[in-house]
Short mmCIF file of C-alpha atoms in Angstrom, two decimals:
data_model
loop_
_atom_site.label_atom_id
_atom_site.label_comp_id
_atom_site.label_asym_id
_atom_site.label_seq_id
_atom_site.Cartn_x
_atom_site.Cartn_y
_atom_site.Cartn_z
CA MET Z 1 0.00 0.00 0.00
CA ASN Z 2 1.20 3.48 -0.76
CA LYS Z 3 2.41 5.23 2.40
CA ASP Z 4 0.43 8.33 1.38
CA SER Z 5 -2.87 6.48 0.95
CA ARG Z 6 -5.81 8.43 2.36
CA ASN Z 7 -7.88 5.26 2.70
CA LYS Z 8 -5.58 2.88 4.53
CA GLU Z 9 -8.38 1.00 6.30
CA ALA Z 10 -10.25 0.33 3.04
CA ALA Z 11 -6.97 -0.53 1.32
CA TRP Z 12 -6.12 -3.09 4.00
CA LYS Z 13 -9.58 -4.64 3.62
CA PHE Z 14 -9.05 -4.91 -0.12
CA ILE Z 15 -5.57 -6.40 0.35
CA GLY Z 16 -6.99 -8.96 2.78
CA TRP Z 17 -9.72 -9.90 0.30
CA ALA Z 18 -7.53 -9.93 -2.82
CA SER Z 19 -4.83 -11.99 -1.13
CA CYS Z 20 -7.36 -14.25 0.65
CA LEU Z 21 -5.53 -13.61 3.92
CA THR Z 22 -8.73 -13.05 5.88
CA MET Z 23 -10.48 -16.22 4.66
CA ASN Z 24 -10.94 -19.33 6.76
CA TYR Z 25 -10.73 -22.85 5.29
CA ASP Z 26 -14.39 -23.06 4.22
CA GLU Z 27 -14.34 -19.60 2.67
CA MET Z 28 -11.19 -20.53 0.79
CA MET Z 29 -12.87 -23.70 -0.52
CA ASP Z 30 -15.89 -21.71 -1.72
CA TYR Z 31 -13.65 -19.11 -3.31
CA LEU Z 32 -11.63 -21.71 -5.19
CA GLU Z 33 -14.59 -23.84 -6.25
CA VAL Z 34 -17.25 -21.23 -7.02
CA GLY Z 35 -15.01 -18.32 -7.93
CA GLY Z 36 -13.04 -20.42 -10.37
CA THR Z 37 -9.90 -18.48 -9.69
CA ASN Z 38 -6.63 -18.83 -7.86
CA THR Z 39 -5.68 -17.64 -4.44
CA GLY Z 40 -2.89 -15.45 -3.20
CA ARG Z 41 -2.24 -17.99 -0.46
CA LYS Z 42 0.08 -20.90 -1.09
CA SER Z 43 -1.98 -23.12 1.21
CA GLY Z 44 -4.94 -22.83 -1.16
CA TYR Z 45 -3.07 -24.84 -3.75
CA PHE Z 46 -2.83 -27.81 -1.38
CA ILE Z 47 -6.48 -28.29 -0.42
CA PRO Z 48 -7.10 -31.84 -1.69
CA GLU Z 49 -10.89 -31.39 -1.92
CA THR Z 50 -10.64 -28.69 -4.59
CA THR Z 51 -11.19 -29.55 -8.23
CA GLY Z 52 -7.99 -27.76 -9.20
CA TYR Z 53 -6.00 -30.02 -6.90
CA LYS Z 54 -7.82 -33.22 -7.93
CA VAL Z 55 -7.17 -32.71 -11.64
CA GLY Z 56 -3.56 -31.71 -11.05
CA ARG Z 57 -3.94 -28.09 -12.13
CA TYR Z 58 -2.78 -26.44 -8.92
CA PRO Z 59 0.57 -28.24 -8.56
CA ILE Z 60 1.42 -27.28 -12.16
CA GLU Z 61 0.40 -23.64 -11.64
CA LEU Z 62 2.35 -23.39 -8.42
CA GLU Z 63 5.47 -24.70 -10.12
CA MET Z 64 5.01 -22.20 -12.96
CA TYR Z 65 4.72 -19.36 -10.43
CA ARG Z 66 7.87 -20.53 -8.66
CA GLU Z 67 9.77 -20.49 -11.95
CA HIS Z 68 8.57 -17.12 -13.22
CA ILE Z 69 7.59 -14.87 -10.34
CA ARG Z 70 9.82 -11.91 -9.66
CA ARG Z 71 10.16 -10.20 -6.35
CA ARG Z 72 10.42 -6.68 -7.73
CA PRO Z 73 10.00 -4.98 -11.09
CA ALA Z 74 12.85 -5.45 -13.54
CA ILE Z 75 12.90 -1.70 -14.18
CA ALA Z 76 11.42 1.25 -12.31
CA GLU Z 77 8.98 1.95 -15.14
CA GLU Z 78 7.57 -1.59 -15.28
CA VAL Z 79 4.12 -0.73 -13.98
CA GLU Z 80 3.84 2.17 -16.41
CA TYR Z 81 4.81 0.09 -19.43
CA GLU Z 82 2.37 -2.64 -18.44
CA ILE Z 83 -0.39 -0.03 -18.28
CA ILE Z 84 0.62 1.48 -21.63
CA VAL Z 85 0.67 -1.80 -23.49
CA GLY Z 86 -2.28 -3.33 -21.65
CA THR Z 87 -4.50 -0.32 -22.26
CA GLU Z 88 -3.74 -0.23 -25.97
CA VAL Z 89 -4.28 -3.98 -26.37
CA GLN Z 90 -7.64 -3.68 -24.60
CA LYS Z 91 -8.65 -0.84 -26.94
CA ALA Z 92 -7.93 -3.13 -29.88
CA PHE Z 93 -9.88 -5.99 -28.28
CA ILE Z 94 -13.01 -3.88 -27.81
CA GLY Z 95 -12.75 -2.38 -31.28
CA ALA Z 96 -12.01 1.18 -30.16
CA LYS Z 97 -8.84 1.04 -32.27
CA THR Z 98 -7.52 -1.18 -35.01
CA PRO Z 99 -4.79 -3.56 -33.84
CA LYS Z 100 -2.25 -1.61 -35.91
CA GLN Z 101 -3.30 1.75 -34.44
CA ALA Z 102 -3.22 0.34 -30.89
CA LEU Z 103 0.27 -1.10 -31.39
CA ASP Z 104 1.50 2.09 -33.06
CA ASP Z 105 0.16 4.15 -30.15
CA ALA Z 106 1.70 1.75 -27.63
CA ALA Z 107 5.06 1.93 -29.44
CA LYS Z 108 4.96 5.75 -29.40
CA ALA Z 109 4.13 5.86 -25.69
CA MET Z 110 6.79 3.24 -24.93
CA TYR Z 111 9.37 5.24 -26.82
CA GLU Z 112 8.49 8.34 -24.77
CA LEU Z 113 8.70 6.28 -21.57
CA MET Z 114 12.12 4.89 -22.53
CA VAL Z 115 13.42 8.39 -23.30
CA ARG Z 116 11.98 9.78 -20.04
CA GLY Z 117 13.50 6.85 -18.13
CA GLY Z 118 16.92 7.48 -19.65
CA TYR Z 119 17.13 4.18 -21.51
CA ILE Z 120 17.60 5.84 -24.88
CA PRO Z 121 18.47 9.44 -25.75
CA LYS Z 122 15.79 11.69 -27.20
CA GLY Z 123 15.87 11.55 -30.98
CA GLN Z 124 17.45 8.09 -31.04
CA PRO Z 125 15.27 5.93 -33.28
CA LEU Z 126 13.83 2.77 -31.86
CA VAL Z 127 14.66 0.17 -34.48
CA TRP Z 128 12.97 -3.21 -34.52
CA PRO Z 129 13.37 -6.19 -34.46
CA SER Z 130 16.69 -5.58 -32.73
CA LYS Z 131 16.61 -6.20 -29.02
CA TYR Z 132 18.71 -3.14 -28.18
CA VAL Z 133 19.61 0.08 -29.92
CA ASN Z 134 22.78 1.63 -28.58
CA PRO Z 135 23.14 5.41 -28.17
CA ASP Z 136 25.47 5.48 -31.19
CA GLY Z 137 22.81 3.80 -33.34
CA THR Z 138 24.42 0.38 -33.54
CA LYS Z 139 22.20 -2.61 -32.86
CA ALA Z 140 22.93 -5.57 -30.62
CA TYR Z 141 21.09 -8.72 -31.68
#
């Protein structure tokens, strides 16, 4: 939670709900079976009565999370780039933009974010499909 939050009590309630920390065993079972979703609690993946456990889904998901979860963002701007790309993709999904326009707009916003973050100098073209564009314009593949 942000230290400057004006609604800390409500935020803690949401965190408790979203992470399932305030649920007892029966509530967790209902959440997993009726809600059809996963839990933020590791223990939820080991409840043998759940369908997800019985069919072997939960052990596989838990292993995938162990392999891919990161403890902190890879870069400071990670949340912002996820919002930029996610928003534009959603606009394409709902038909508010063509896929090309959404991707073009996302690329433009990402370029501005990368310049603002100091990853590339202003005016340096972002050339694809190279993975990196060096400040001198050379590409590293």
